Amino acid sequence: MFRTSFSLLIALFMQIFLISMASAFIAIWVDAISIVQSVMMVTLIWLAYLMMSDFIFFHLFRVARAKFDSDLSLVFKSFSFRNRERQFQVYSSAISPVFMRISLLKANKFIVNESALKDFELNEIKAYLDLELSYSSTLGSFVEVLMQRFYIVTWVPIRALFTVLFGKVVADYLVGPLTLLYTSVIKMCRSEFNYDGKFVATLPQILFKVKILDKENGKIPLFNYAELCSNLMIKVGDDSMARFDPDELFR
């Protein structure tokens, strides 16, 4: 719990830092606004952004209601009433990771990549889904989604500006500290969660398959990183991979 709590403090500090910098900039350039008024205005704008961020993500990922075949639909419906009969809402995007939580305030909205799911068997999808749903109700998952919101308004525009000014290689170097911050928070949150569900024995093989078949087709860089850290949530011995037949990757 310590690493997740520390990650939450980092996330909150970065929100406060962003609000402070934006407020100071407005107060300096607009004489009619005091620093207190500037802070209140930027805080309200930031809160409004967080409240509307679900719709922003829907637009960025070109989300539509998921339409699965009968067998796959049954897999998702079987999870619709877990966690006190919470309604499980599934959306589809061709440019998202295989499976990604999208809702900030509620843990019941997810985006799946239907084309990527075709590489997995139904039992593999069920196991992977159980892992992500178990994690979605934790504090670490909330911190992860909060950092994604922060990432959209900091890393993405800063990297785009630096790319125009200095080129892609220099831009990646200059945004390195922000990249390290984002990946470190995600890694801390996922590594502290310990999945002990009924699929714990088979998940290491499935997550290894996710890494191998990862097409890196996300529209926003680094959003696939959380998915690649999923193996940190499975606390099993290294010998589990010895039972994995590489031929199963291409079933």
Coordinates of N, CA and C in Angstrom, one line a residue:
M1 N 0.8 -1.2 0.0 CA 0.0 0.0 0.0 C 0.9 1.3 0.0
F2 N 2.1 1.1 0.5 CA 3.0 2.3 0.6 C 3.3 2.9 -0.8
R3 N 3.6 2.0 -1.8 CA 4.0 2.5 -3.1 C 2.8 3.1 -3.8
T4 N 1.6 2.6 -3.6 CA 0.4 3.1 -4.2 C 0.1 4.5 -3.6
S5 N 0.2 4.6 -2.3 CA 0.0 5.9 -1.6 C 1.0 6.9 -2.1
F6 N 2.2 6.5 -2.2 CA 3.3 7.4 -2.6 C 3.0 7.9 -4.1
S7 N 2.5 6.9 -4.9 CA 2.2 7.3 -6.3 C 1.0 8.3 -6.3
L8 N 0.1 8.1 -5.4 CA -1.0 9.1 -5.3 C -0.5 10.5 -4.9
L9 N 0.4 10.5 -4.0 CA 1.0 11.8 -3.6 C 1.7 12.5 -4.8
I10 N 2.4 11.7 -5.6 CA 3.1 12.2 -6.7 C 2.1 12.8 -7.7
A11 N 1.0 12.0 -8.0 CA 0.0 12.4 -8.9 C -0.7 13.7 -8.4
L12 N -1.0 13.8 -7.2 CA -1.6 15.0 -6.6 C -0.6 16.2 -6.7
F13 N 0.6 16.0 -6.4 CA 1.6 17.0 -6.4 C 1.8 17.6 -7.9
M14 N 1.7 16.7 -8.9 CA 1.8 17.1 -10.2 C 0.6 18.0 -10.7
Q15 N -0.6 17.6 -10.1 CA -1.8 18.4 -10.4 C -1.6 19.8 -9.8
I16 N -1.2 19.8 -8.6 CA -1.0 21.1 -7.9 C 0.1 22.0 -8.6
F17 N 1.2 21.3 -9.0 CA 2.2 22.0 -9.7 C 1.7 22.6 -11.0
L18 N 1.0 21.9 -11.8 CA 0.4 22.3 -13.0 C -0.5 23.5 -12.8
I19 N -1.4 23.4 -11.8 CA -2.3 24.5 -11.5 C -1.5 25.8 -11.1
S20 N -0.5 25.6 -10.3 CA 0.3 26.7 -9.8 C 1.0 27.4 -10.9
M21 N 1.6 26.7 -11.8 CA 2.3 27.3 -13.0 C 1.4 28.0 -13.9
A22 N 0.2 27.4 -14.2 CA -0.8 28.0 -15.0 C -1.3 29.3 -14.4
S23 N -1.6 29.2 -13.1 CA -2.1 30.4 -12.4 C -1.1 31.5 -12.3
A24 N 0.2 31.2 -12.1 CA 1.2 32.3 -12.1 C 1.4 32.9 -13.5
F25 N 1.3 32.1 -14.5 CA 1.4 32.6 -15.9 C 0.2 33.6 -16.2
I26 N -1.0 33.2 -15.8 CA -2.1 34.1 -16.0 C -2.1 35.4 -15.2
A27 N -1.6 35.2 -14.0 CA -1.6 36.4 -13.1 C -0.5 37.4 -13.6
I28 N 0.6 36.9 -14.2 CA 1.6 37.8 -14.7 C 1.2 38.5 -16.0
W29 N 0.5 37.8 -16.9 CA 0.2 38.4 -18.2 C -1.2 39.1 -18.2
V30 N -2.0 38.9 -17.2 CA -3.3 39.6 -17.1 C -3.3 40.4 -15.8
D31 N -3.1 41.7 -15.9 CA -3.0 42.5 -14.8 C -4.3 42.6 -14.0
A32 N -5.4 42.4 -14.6 CA -6.7 42.6 -13.9 C -7.1 41.4 -13.0
I33 N -6.3 40.4 -13.1 CA -6.6 39.2 -12.3 C -5.5 39.0 -11.2
S34 N -6.0 38.8 -10.0 CA -5.0 38.6 -8.9 C -4.6 37.1 -8.9
I35 N -3.6 36.8 -8.1 CA -3.1 35.4 -8.0 C -4.2 34.5 -7.4
V36 N -4.9 35.0 -6.5 CA -6.0 34.2 -5.9 C -7.1 33.9 -6.9
Q37 N -7.5 34.9 -7.7 CA -8.5 34.7 -8.7 C -8.0 33.7 -9.8
S38 N -6.7 33.9 -10.1 CA -6.1 33.0 -11.1 C -6.1 31.6 -10.7
V39 N -5.7 31.3 -9.4 CA -5.7 30.0 -8.9 C -7.1 29.4 -8.9
M40 N -8.1 30.1 -8.5 CA -9.5 29.6 -8.4 C -9.9 29.3 -9.9
M41 N -9.6 30.2 -10.8 CA -10.1 30.0 -12.2 C -9.4 28.7 -12.8
V42 N -8.1 28.6 -12.6 CA -7.4 27.4 -13.2 C -7.9 26.1 -12.5
T43 N -8.1 26.2 -11.2 CA -8.6 25.0 -10.5 C -9.9 24.6 -11.0
L44 N -10.8 25.5 -11.2 CA -12.1 25.2 -11.8 C -12.0 24.6 -13.2
I45 N -11.1 25.1 -14.0 CA -10.9 24.6 -15.3 C -10.4 23.2 -15.3
W46 N -9.5 23.0 -14.4 CA -8.9 21.6 -14.3 C -9.9 20.6 -13.8
L47 N -10.7 21.0 -12.8 CA -11.8 20.1 -12.3 C -12.8 19.8 -13.4
A48 N -13.1 20.8 -14.2 CA -14.0 20.6 -15.3 C -13.4 19.7 -16.4
Y49 N -12.1 19.8 -16.6 CA -11.4 18.9 -17.5 C -11.5 17.5 -17.0
L50 N -11.2 17.3 -15.7 CA -11.3 15.9 -15.2 C -12.7 15.3 -15.3
M51 N -13.7 16.2 -15.1 CA -15.1 15.7 -15.2 C -15.4 15.3 -16.6
M52 N -14.9 16.0 -17.6 CA -15.2 15.8 -19.0 C -14.2 14.9 -19.7
S53 N -13.2 14.4 -18.9 CA -12.1 13.7 -19.6 C -12.5 12.4 -20.2
D54 N -13.6 11.8 -19.7 CA -14.1 10.5 -20.3 C -14.5 10.8 -21.7
F55 N -15.2 11.9 -22.0 CA -15.7 12.2 -23.3 C -14.5 12.6 -24.2
I56 N -13.5 13.2 -23.6 CA -12.3 13.5 -24.4 C -11.6 12.3 -24.8
F57 N -11.5 11.3 -24.0 CA -10.8 10.0 -24.3 C -11.6 9.3 -25.3
F58 N -13.0 9.3 -25.2 CA -13.8 8.7 -26.2 C -13.5 9.3 -27.6
H59 N -13.3 10.6 -27.7 CA -13.0 11.2 -29.0 C -11.6 10.8 -29.5
L60 N -10.6 10.9 -28.6 CA -9.2 10.6 -29.0 C -9.1 9.1 -29.5
F61 N -9.8 8.2 -28.9 CA -9.7 6.8 -29.3 C -10.7 6.4 -30.3
R62 N -11.6 7.3 -30.7 CA -12.6 7.0 -31.7 C -13.4 5.8 -31.2
V63 N -14.0 6.0 -30.0 CA -14.7 4.9 -29.3 C -16.1 4.6 -29.9
A64 N -16.5 3.4 -30.0 CA -17.8 3.0 -30.3 C -18.3 1.9 -29.4
R65 N -19.6 1.7 -29.3 CA -20.1 0.6 -28.5 C -19.6 -0.7 -29.1
A66 N -19.1 -1.6 -28.2 CA -18.5 -2.9 -28.7 C -19.6 -3.8 -29.2
K67 N -19.4 -4.4 -30.3 CA -20.3 -5.4 -30.9 C -19.5 -6.7 -31.1
F68 N -19.7 -7.7 -30.2 CA -18.9 -8.9 -30.3 C -19.8 -10.0 -30.8
D69 N -19.2 -11.1 -31.2 CA -20.0 -12.3 -31.6 C -20.6 -12.9 -30.3
S70 N -21.4 -13.9 -30.5 CA -22.2 -14.5 -29.4 C -21.3 -15.0 -28.3
D71 N -20.2 -15.8 -28.7 CA -19.3 -16.4 -27.7 C -18.6 -15.3 -26.9
L72 N -18.0 -14.3 -27.6 CA -17.2 -13.3 -26.9 C -18.1 -12.4 -26.1
S73 N -19.3 -12.1 -26.6 CA -20.3 -11.3 -25.9 C -20.7 -12.0 -24.6
L74 N -20.8 -13.3 -24.6 CA -21.1 -14.1 -23.4 C -20.0 -13.9 -22.3
V75 N -18.8 -13.9 -22.8 CA -17.6 -13.7 -21.8 C -17.7 -12.4 -21.1
F76 N -18.0 -11.3 -21.8 CA -18.1 -10.0 -21.2 C -19.4 -9.9 -20.3
K77 N -20.5 -10.5 -20.8 CA -21.7 -10.4 -20.0 C -21.5 -11.1 -18.6
S78 N -20.7 -12.2 -18.6 CA -20.5 -12.9 -17.4 C -19.8 -12.1 -16.3
F79 N -19.2 -11.0 -16.7 CA -18.6 -10.1 -15.7 C -19.4 -8.8 -15.4
S80 N -20.6 -8.8 -16.0 CA -21.3 -7.5 -15.9 C -21.8 -7.2 -14.4
F81 N -21.9 -8.2 -13.6 CA -22.5 -7.9 -12.3 C -21.5 -8.3 -11.2
R82 N -20.2 -8.2 -11.4 CA -19.3 -8.5 -10.3 C -19.1 -7.2 -9.5
N83 N -18.5 -7.3 -8.4 CA -18.3 -6.2 -7.5 C -19.7 -5.5 -7.2
R84 N -20.5 -6.2 -6.4 CA -21.8 -5.6 -6.0 C -22.7 -5.3 -7.2
E85 N -22.7 -6.1 -8.1 CA -23.6 -6.0 -9.3 C -23.4 -4.7 -10.1
R86 N -22.1 -4.3 -10.2 CA -21.8 -3.1 -10.9 C -22.0 -3.4 -12.4
Q87 N -22.5 -2.5 -13.1 CA -22.7 -2.6 -14.6 C -21.4 -2.4 -15.3
F88 N -21.1 -3.4 -16.1 CA -19.8 -3.4 -16.8 C -20.0 -2.9 -18.3
Q89 N -19.5 -1.8 -18.6 CA -19.7 -1.2 -19.9 C -18.4 -1.3 -20.8
V90 N -18.6 -1.9 -22.0 CA -17.5 -2.2 -22.8 C -17.6 -1.4 -24.1
Y91 N -16.5 -0.7 -24.5 CA -16.4 0.1 -25.7 C -15.3 -0.5 -26.6
S92 N -15.3 -0.2 -27.8 CA -14.3 -0.7 -28.8 C -13.6 0.4 -29.4
S93 N -12.3 0.2 -29.7 CA -11.4 1.1 -30.4 C -10.3 0.3 -31.1
A94 N -10.1 0.7 -32.3 CA -9.1 0.0 -33.1 C -7.7 0.5 -32.8
I95 N -7.6 1.6 -32.0 CA -6.3 2.2 -31.7 C -5.9 2.3 -30.3
S96 N -6.6 1.4 -29.5 CA -6.3 1.4 -28.1 C -5.5 0.1 -27.7
P97 N -4.9 0.0 -26.5 CA -4.3 -1.3 -26.1 C -5.4 -2.3 -26.1
V98 N -5.0 -3.6 -25.8 CA -5.9 -4.7 -25.8 C -7.1 -4.4 -24.8
F99 N -6.8 -3.9 -23.6 CA -7.8 -3.7 -22.6 C -7.4 -2.6 -21.8
M100 N -8.3 -1.5 -21.6 CA -7.9 -0.3 -20.9 C -9.1 0.3 -20.2
R101 N -8.9 0.6 -18.9 CA -9.9 1.3 -18.2 C -10.0 2.7 -18.7
I102 N -11.2 3.3 -18.8 CA -11.3 4.6 -19.4 C -11.9 5.6 -18.5
S103 N -12.7 5.1 -17.5 CA -13.4 6.0 -16.6 C -12.6 6.5 -15.4
L104 N -12.7 7.7 -15.1 CA -11.9 8.3 -14.0 C -12.6 8.1 -12.6
L105 N -13.9 8.4 -12.6 CA -14.6 8.4 -11.3 C -15.3 7.0 -11.1
K106 N -15.5 6.3 -12.1 CA -16.1 5.0 -12.0 C -15.3 3.9 -12.7
A107 N -15.2 2.7 -12.1 CA -14.3 1.7 -12.6 C -15.1 0.7 -13.5
N108 N -16.1 1.2 -14.2 CA -17.0 0.2 -14.9 C -16.9 0.4 -16.4
K109 N -16.1 1.4 -16.9 CA -16.0 1.6 -18.3 C -14.7 1.2 -18.9
F110 N -14.7 0.4 -19.9 CA -13.4 -0.1 -20.5 C -13.4 -0.1 -22.0
I111 N -12.2 0.1 -22.5 CA -12.1 0.0 -24.0 C -11.3 -1.2 -24.3
V112 N -11.8 -1.9 -25.3 CA -11.0 -3.1 -25.8 C -10.7 -2.9 -27.3
N113 N -9.6 -3.6 -27.7 CA -9.2 -3.5 -29.1 C -9.7 -4.9 -29.7
E114 N -10.8 -4.8 -30.5 CA -11.4 -6.0 -31.0 C -10.5 -6.8 -32.0
S115 N -9.7 -6.0 -32.8 CA -8.8 -6.7 -33.7 C -7.7 -7.5 -32.9
A116 N -7.2 -6.9 -31.8 CA -6.2 -7.6 -31.0 C -6.8 -8.8 -30.3
L117 N -8.1 -8.7 -29.9 CA -8.7 -9.9 -29.2 C -8.8 -11.1 -30.1
K118 N -8.7 -10.9 -31.4 CA -8.8 -12.1 -32.3 C -7.6 -13.0 -32.1
D119 N -6.5 -12.5 -31.5 CA -5.4 -13.4 -31.3 C -5.4 -14.2 -30.1
F120 N -6.5 -14.1 -29.3 CA -6.6 -14.8 -28.0 C -7.8 -15.7 -28.0
E121 N -7.7 -16.8 -27.3 CA -8.7 -17.7 -27.1 C -9.7 -17.2 -26.1
L122 N -10.9 -17.7 -26.0 CA -11.9 -17.2 -25.1 C -11.5 -17.3 -23.6
N123 N -10.9 -18.5 -23.3 CA -10.4 -18.6 -21.9 C -9.3 -17.7 -21.6
E124 N -8.5 -17.3 -22.5 CA -7.4 -16.3 -22.3 C -8.0 -14.9 -22.1
I125 N -9.0 -14.6 -22.9 CA -9.7 -13.3 -22.7 C -10.4 -13.2 -21.3
K126 N -11.0 -14.3 -20.9 CA -11.7 -14.3 -19.6 C -10.7 -14.1 -18.5
A127 N -9.5 -14.8 -18.6 CA -8.5 -14.6 -17.5 C -7.9 -13.2 -17.5
Y128 N -7.6 -12.7 -18.7 CA -7.1 -11.3 -18.7 C -8.1 -10.3 -18.2
L129 N -9.3 -10.5 -18.6 CA -10.4 -9.6 -18.1 C -10.6 -9.7 -16.6
D130 N -10.5 -10.8 -16.0 CA -10.6 -11.0 -14.6 C -9.5 -10.2 -13.9
L131 N -8.3 -10.3 -14.4 CA -7.1 -9.6 -13.9 C -7.4 -8.1 -13.9
E132 N -7.8 -7.5 -15.0 CA -7.9 -6.1 -15.1 C -9.1 -5.6 -14.3
L133 N -10.2 -6.4 -14.2 CA -11.4 -5.9 -13.4 C -11.0 -6.0 -11.9
S134 N -10.2 -7.0 -11.5 CA -9.8 -7.0 -10.1 C -9.0 -5.8 -9.8
Y135 N -8.1 -5.4 -10.7 CA -7.2 -4.3 -10.4 C -8.0 -2.9 -10.5
S136 N -9.1 -2.9 -11.3 CA -9.7 -1.6 -11.6 C -10.4 -1.0 -10.4
S137 N -10.7 -1.8 -9.4 CA -11.4 -1.3 -8.2 C -10.4 -0.9 -7.1
T138 N -9.1 -0.8 -7.4 CA -8.1 -0.5 -6.4 C -7.7 1.0 -6.5
L139 N -7.0 1.5 -5.5 CA -6.5 2.9 -5.5 C -5.5 3.1 -6.6
G140 N -4.7 2.0 -6.8 CA -3.7 2.1 -7.9 C -4.2 2.3 -9.3
S141 N -5.4 1.7 -9.6 CA -6.0 1.9 -10.8 C -6.5 3.3 -11.0
F142 N -7.0 3.9 -9.9 CA -7.5 5.3 -10.0 C -6.3 6.2 -10.2
V143 N -5.2 6.0 -9.5 CA -4.0 6.8 -9.7 C -3.5 6.7 -11.2
E144 N -3.5 5.5 -11.7 CA -3.1 5.3 -13.1 C -3.9 6.1 -14.1
V145 N -5.3 6.1 -13.9 CA -6.1 6.8 -14.8 C -6.0 8.3 -14.6
L146 N -5.7 8.8 -13.4 CA -5.5 10.2 -13.1 C -4.2 10.6 -13.8
M147 N -3.2 9.8 -13.7 CA -1.9 10.2 -14.4 C -2.1 10.2 -15.9
Q148 N -3.0 9.4 -16.5 CA -3.2 9.4 -17.9 C -3.8 10.8 -18.3
R149 N -4.7 11.3 -17.4 CA -5.3 12.6 -17.7 C -4.2 13.7 -17.6
F150 N -3.4 13.6 -16.7 CA -2.3 14.6 -16.5 C -1.3 14.5 -17.7
Y151 N -1.1 13.3 -18.2 CA -0.2 13.0 -19.3 C -0.7 13.6 -20.6
I152 N -2.0 13.6 -20.8 CA -2.6 14.1 -22.0 C -2.3 15.6 -22.1
V153 N -2.4 16.3 -21.0 CA -2.2 17.8 -21.1 C -0.8 18.3 -20.9
T154 N 0.1 17.4 -20.6 CA 1.5 17.8 -20.4 C 2.4 17.2 -21.4
W155 N 2.6 15.9 -21.3 CA 3.6 15.2 -22.1 C 3.3 15.3 -23.6
V156 N 2.0 15.1 -24.0 CA 1.7 15.1 -25.4 C 1.9 16.4 -26.1
P157 N 1.4 17.6 -25.5 CA 1.6 18.8 -26.2 C 3.1 19.3 -26.1
I158 N 3.8 19.0 -25.0 CA 5.2 19.4 -24.9 C 6.0 18.6 -25.9
R159 N 5.8 17.3 -26.0 CA 6.6 16.6 -27.0 C 6.3 17.0 -28.4
A160 N 5.0 17.3 -28.7 CA 4.7 17.8 -30.0 C 5.4 19.1 -30.4
L161 N 5.4 20.0 -29.4 CA 6.1 21.3 -29.6 C 7.6 21.1 -29.8
F162 N 8.2 20.3 -28.9 CA 9.7 20.0 -29.1 C 10.0 19.3 -30.4
T163 N 9.1 18.5 -30.8 CA 9.3 17.7 -32.1 C 9.4 18.7 -33.3
V164 N 8.5 19.7 -33.2 CA 8.5 20.7 -34.3 C 9.7 21.6 -34.2
L165 N 10.2 21.9 -33.0 CA 11.3 22.8 -32.9 C 12.6 22.1 -33.0
F166 N 12.8 20.9 -32.5 CA 14.1 20.3 -32.5 C 14.2 18.9 -33.1
G167 N 13.1 18.4 -33.5 CA 13.1 17.0 -34.1 C 12.7 16.0 -33.1
K168 N 12.4 14.8 -33.6 CA 11.8 13.7 -32.8 C 12.8 13.2 -31.7
V169 N 14.1 13.0 -32.1 CA 15.1 12.5 -31.2 C 15.3 13.4 -30.0
V170 N 15.5 14.7 -30.3 CA 15.8 15.7 -29.2 C 14.5 15.8 -28.4
A171 N 13.4 15.8 -29.0 CA 12.1 15.9 -28.2 C 12.0 14.8 -27.2
D172 N 12.3 13.5 -27.7 CA 12.2 12.4 -26.8 C 13.1 12.5 -25.6
Y173 N 14.3 13.1 -25.9 CA 15.3 13.3 -24.8 C 14.8 14.4 -23.8
L174 N 14.2 15.5 -24.3 CA 13.8 16.6 -23.4 C 12.6 16.2 -22.6
V175 N 11.7 15.3 -23.1 CA 10.6 14.9 -22.3 C 10.9 13.6 -21.5
G176 N 12.2 13.2 -21.5 CA 12.6 12.1 -20.7 C 12.1 12.1 -19.3
P177 N 12.3 13.2 -18.5 CA 11.9 13.2 -17.1 C 10.4 13.0 -16.9
L178 N 9.6 13.5 -17.8 CA 8.2 13.3 -17.7 C 7.8 11.8 -18.0
T179 N 8.5 11.3 -19.0 CA 8.3 9.9 -19.4 C 8.7 9.0 -18.2
L180 N 9.8 9.3 -17.5 CA 10.2 8.5 -16.4 C 9.2 8.6 -15.3
L181 N 8.7 9.8 -15.0 CA 7.7 10.0 -14.0 C 6.4 9.2 -14.3
Y182 N 5.9 9.2 -15.5 CA 4.7 8.5 -15.8 C 4.9 7.0 -15.7
T183 N 6.0 6.5 -16.3 CA 6.2 5.0 -16.2 C 6.5 4.5 -14.8
S184 N 7.2 5.4 -14.0 CA 7.5 5.0 -12.6 C 6.2 4.8 -11.8
V185 N 5.3 5.8 -11.9 CA 4.0 5.7 -11.2 C 3.2 4.5 -11.6
I186 N 3.1 4.3 -12.9 CA 2.3 3.1 -13.4 C 3.0 1.8 -12.8
K187 N 4.3 1.7 -12.9 CA 5.0 0.5 -12.4 C 4.8 0.3 -10.9
M188 N 4.8 1.4 -10.1 CA 4.6 1.2 -8.7 C 3.2 0.8 -8.4
C189 N 2.2 1.3 -9.1 CA 0.8 1.0 -8.8 C 0.6 -0.5 -9.1
R190 N 1.1 -0.9 -10.3 CA 0.8 -2.3 -10.8 C 1.6 -3.3 -10.0
S191 N 2.8 -3.0 -9.6 CA 3.7 -4.0 -8.9 C 3.2 -4.2 -7.5
E192 N 2.4 -3.3 -6.9 CA 2.0 -3.5 -5.5 C 0.7 -4.3 -5.5
F193 N 0.0 -4.4 -6.6 CA -1.3 -5.2 -6.6 C -0.9 -6.6 -6.7
N194 N -1.6 -7.5 -6.0 CA -1.3 -8.9 -6.0 C -2.6 -9.7 -6.4
Y195 N -2.6 -10.1 -7.6 CA -3.8 -10.9 -8.1 C -3.7 -12.3 -7.6
D196 N -4.8 -12.7 -6.9 CA -4.9 -14.1 -6.4 C -6.1 -14.8 -6.8
G197 N -6.6 -14.4 -8.0 CA -7.8 -15.0 -8.5 C -7.6 -16.4 -9.1
K198 N -8.7 -17.0 -9.6 CA -8.6 -18.4 -10.1 C -7.8 -18.6 -11.3
F199 N -7.4 -17.5 -12.0 CA -6.6 -17.7 -13.2 C -5.1 -17.4 -13.0
V200 N -4.7 -17.3 -11.7 CA -3.3 -16.9 -11.4 C -2.3 -17.9 -12.0
A201 N -2.6 -19.1 -12.2 CA -1.6 -20.1 -12.8 C -1.4 -19.9 -14.3
T202 N -2.4 -19.5 -15.0 CA -2.3 -19.4 -16.4 C -2.0 -18.0 -16.9
L203 N -2.2 -17.0 -16.1 CA -2.1 -15.6 -16.5 C -0.6 -15.3 -17.0
P204 N 0.4 -15.8 -16.3 CA 1.8 -15.4 -16.8 C 2.0 -15.8 -18.3
Q205 N 1.4 -16.9 -18.7 CA 1.5 -17.3 -20.1 C 0.7 -16.3 -21.0
I206 N -0.4 -15.9 -20.6 CA -1.3 -15.1 -21.4 C -0.7 -13.7 -21.5
L207 N -0.1 -13.2 -20.4 CA 0.5 -11.8 -20.4 C 1.8 -11.8 -21.2
F208 N 2.5 -13.0 -21.2 CA 3.6 -13.1 -22.1 C 3.2 -13.0 -23.6
K209 N 2.1 -13.6 -23.9 CA 1.5 -13.6 -25.2 C 1.1 -12.2 -25.6
V210 N 0.6 -11.4 -24.6 CA 0.2 -10.0 -24.9 C 1.4 -9.2 -25.3
K211 N 2.5 -9.4 -24.6 CA 3.7 -8.7 -25.0 C 4.2 -9.0 -26.3
I212 N 4.2 -10.3 -26.7 CA 4.7 -10.8 -28.0 C 3.9 -10.3 -29.1
L213 N 2.5 -10.3 -28.9 CA 1.6 -9.9 -30.0 C 1.2 -8.4 -29.9
D214 N 1.8 -7.7 -29.0 CA 1.5 -6.2 -28.9 C 1.9 -5.5 -30.2
K215 N 0.9 -4.9 -30.8 CA 1.1 -4.2 -32.1 C 1.5 -2.8 -31.9
E216 N 1.5 -2.3 -30.7 CA 1.8 -0.9 -30.4 C 1.1 0.1 -31.3
N217 N -0.2 -0.2 -31.4 CA -1.0 0.6 -32.3 C -1.8 1.7 -31.5
G218 N -1.5 2.0 -30.3 CA -2.1 3.0 -29.6 C -1.9 4.4 -30.2
K219 N -2.9 5.2 -30.2 CA -2.8 6.6 -30.8 C -1.9 7.4 -30.0
I220 N -1.9 7.3 -28.6 CA -1.1 8.1 -27.7 C 0.0 7.3 -27.2
P221 N 1.3 7.7 -27.4 CA 2.4 6.9 -26.9 C 2.4 6.7 -25.4
L222 N 2.9 5.6 -25.0 CA 3.1 5.1 -23.6 C 1.8 4.6 -23.0
F223 N 0.6 4.7 -23.7 CA -0.6 4.2 -23.1 C -0.5 2.6 -23.0
N224 N 0.3 2.0 -23.9 CA 0.4 0.6 -23.8 C 1.3 0.2 -22.7
Y225 N 2.0 1.1 -22.0 CA 3.0 0.7 -21.0 C 2.3 0.1 -19.8
A226 N 1.1 0.6 -19.4 CA 0.4 -0.1 -18.3 C 0.0 -1.5 -18.6
E227 N -0.3 -1.8 -19.8 CA -0.6 -3.2 -20.2 C 0.6 -4.0 -20.1
L228 N 1.8 -3.5 -20.5 CA 3.0 -4.3 -20.5 C 3.5 -4.5 -19.1
C229 N 2.9 -3.8 -18.1 CA 3.3 -4.0 -16.7 C 2.3 -4.9 -16.0
S230 N 1.4 -5.5 -16.7 CA 0.4 -6.3 -16.1 C 1.0 -7.6 -15.4
N231 N 2.2 -8.0 -15.9 CA 2.8 -9.2 -15.4 C 3.3 -8.9 -14.0
L232 N 3.5 -7.7 -13.6 CA 3.9 -7.3 -12.2 C 2.9 -7.7 -11.2
M233 N 1.6 -7.8 -11.6 CA 0.6 -8.1 -10.7 C 0.4 -9.6 -10.4
I234 N 1.2 -10.4 -11.0 CA 1.1 -11.8 -10.8 C 2.4 -12.3 -10.1
K235 N 2.2 -12.6 -8.8 CA 3.4 -13.0 -8.0 C 3.6 -14.5 -8.0
V236 N 4.2 -15.0 -9.0 CA 4.5 -16.4 -9.1 C 6.0 -16.6 -9.4
G237 N 6.4 -17.9 -9.3 CA 7.8 -18.2 -9.5 C 8.2 -18.1 -10.9
D238 N 9.5 -18.0 -11.2 CA 10.0 -17.9 -12.6 C 9.7 -19.2 -13.4
D239 N 9.5 -20.3 -12.6 CA 9.4 -21.6 -13.3 C 8.1 -21.7 -14.1
S240 N 7.2 -20.7 -13.8 CA 5.9 -20.8 -14.5 C 6.0 -20.6 -16.0
M241 N 7.1 -19.9 -16.5 CA 7.3 -19.6 -17.9 C 7.9 -20.9 -18.6
A242 N 8.4 -21.8 -17.8 CA 9.0 -22.9 -18.4 C 8.0 -23.9 -18.9
R243 N 6.7 -23.7 -18.5 CA 5.6 -24.6 -19.0 C 5.0 -24.0 -20.2
F244 N 5.5 -22.9 -20.7 CA 4.9 -22.2 -21.8 C 5.4 -22.7 -23.1
D245 N 4.6 -23.2 -24.0 CA 5.0 -23.7 -25.3 C 4.9 -22.5 -26.3
P246 N 6.0 -22.1 -26.9 CA 6.0 -20.9 -27.8 C 5.0 -21.1 -28.9
D247 N 4.7 -22.3 -29.3 CA 3.8 -22.5 -30.4 C 2.4 -22.0 -30.1
E248 N 2.1 -21.9 -28.7 CA 0.8 -21.4 -28.4 C 0.6 -19.9 -28.7
L249 N 1.7 -19.2 -29.0 CA 1.6 -17.8 -29.3 C 0.8 -17.6 -30.6
F250 N 0.9 -18.6 -31.5 CA 0.4 -18.5 -32.8 C -0.8 -19.4 -33.1
R251 N -1.5 -19.7 -32.0 CA -2.7 -20.6 -32.2 C -3.7 -19.9 -33.0

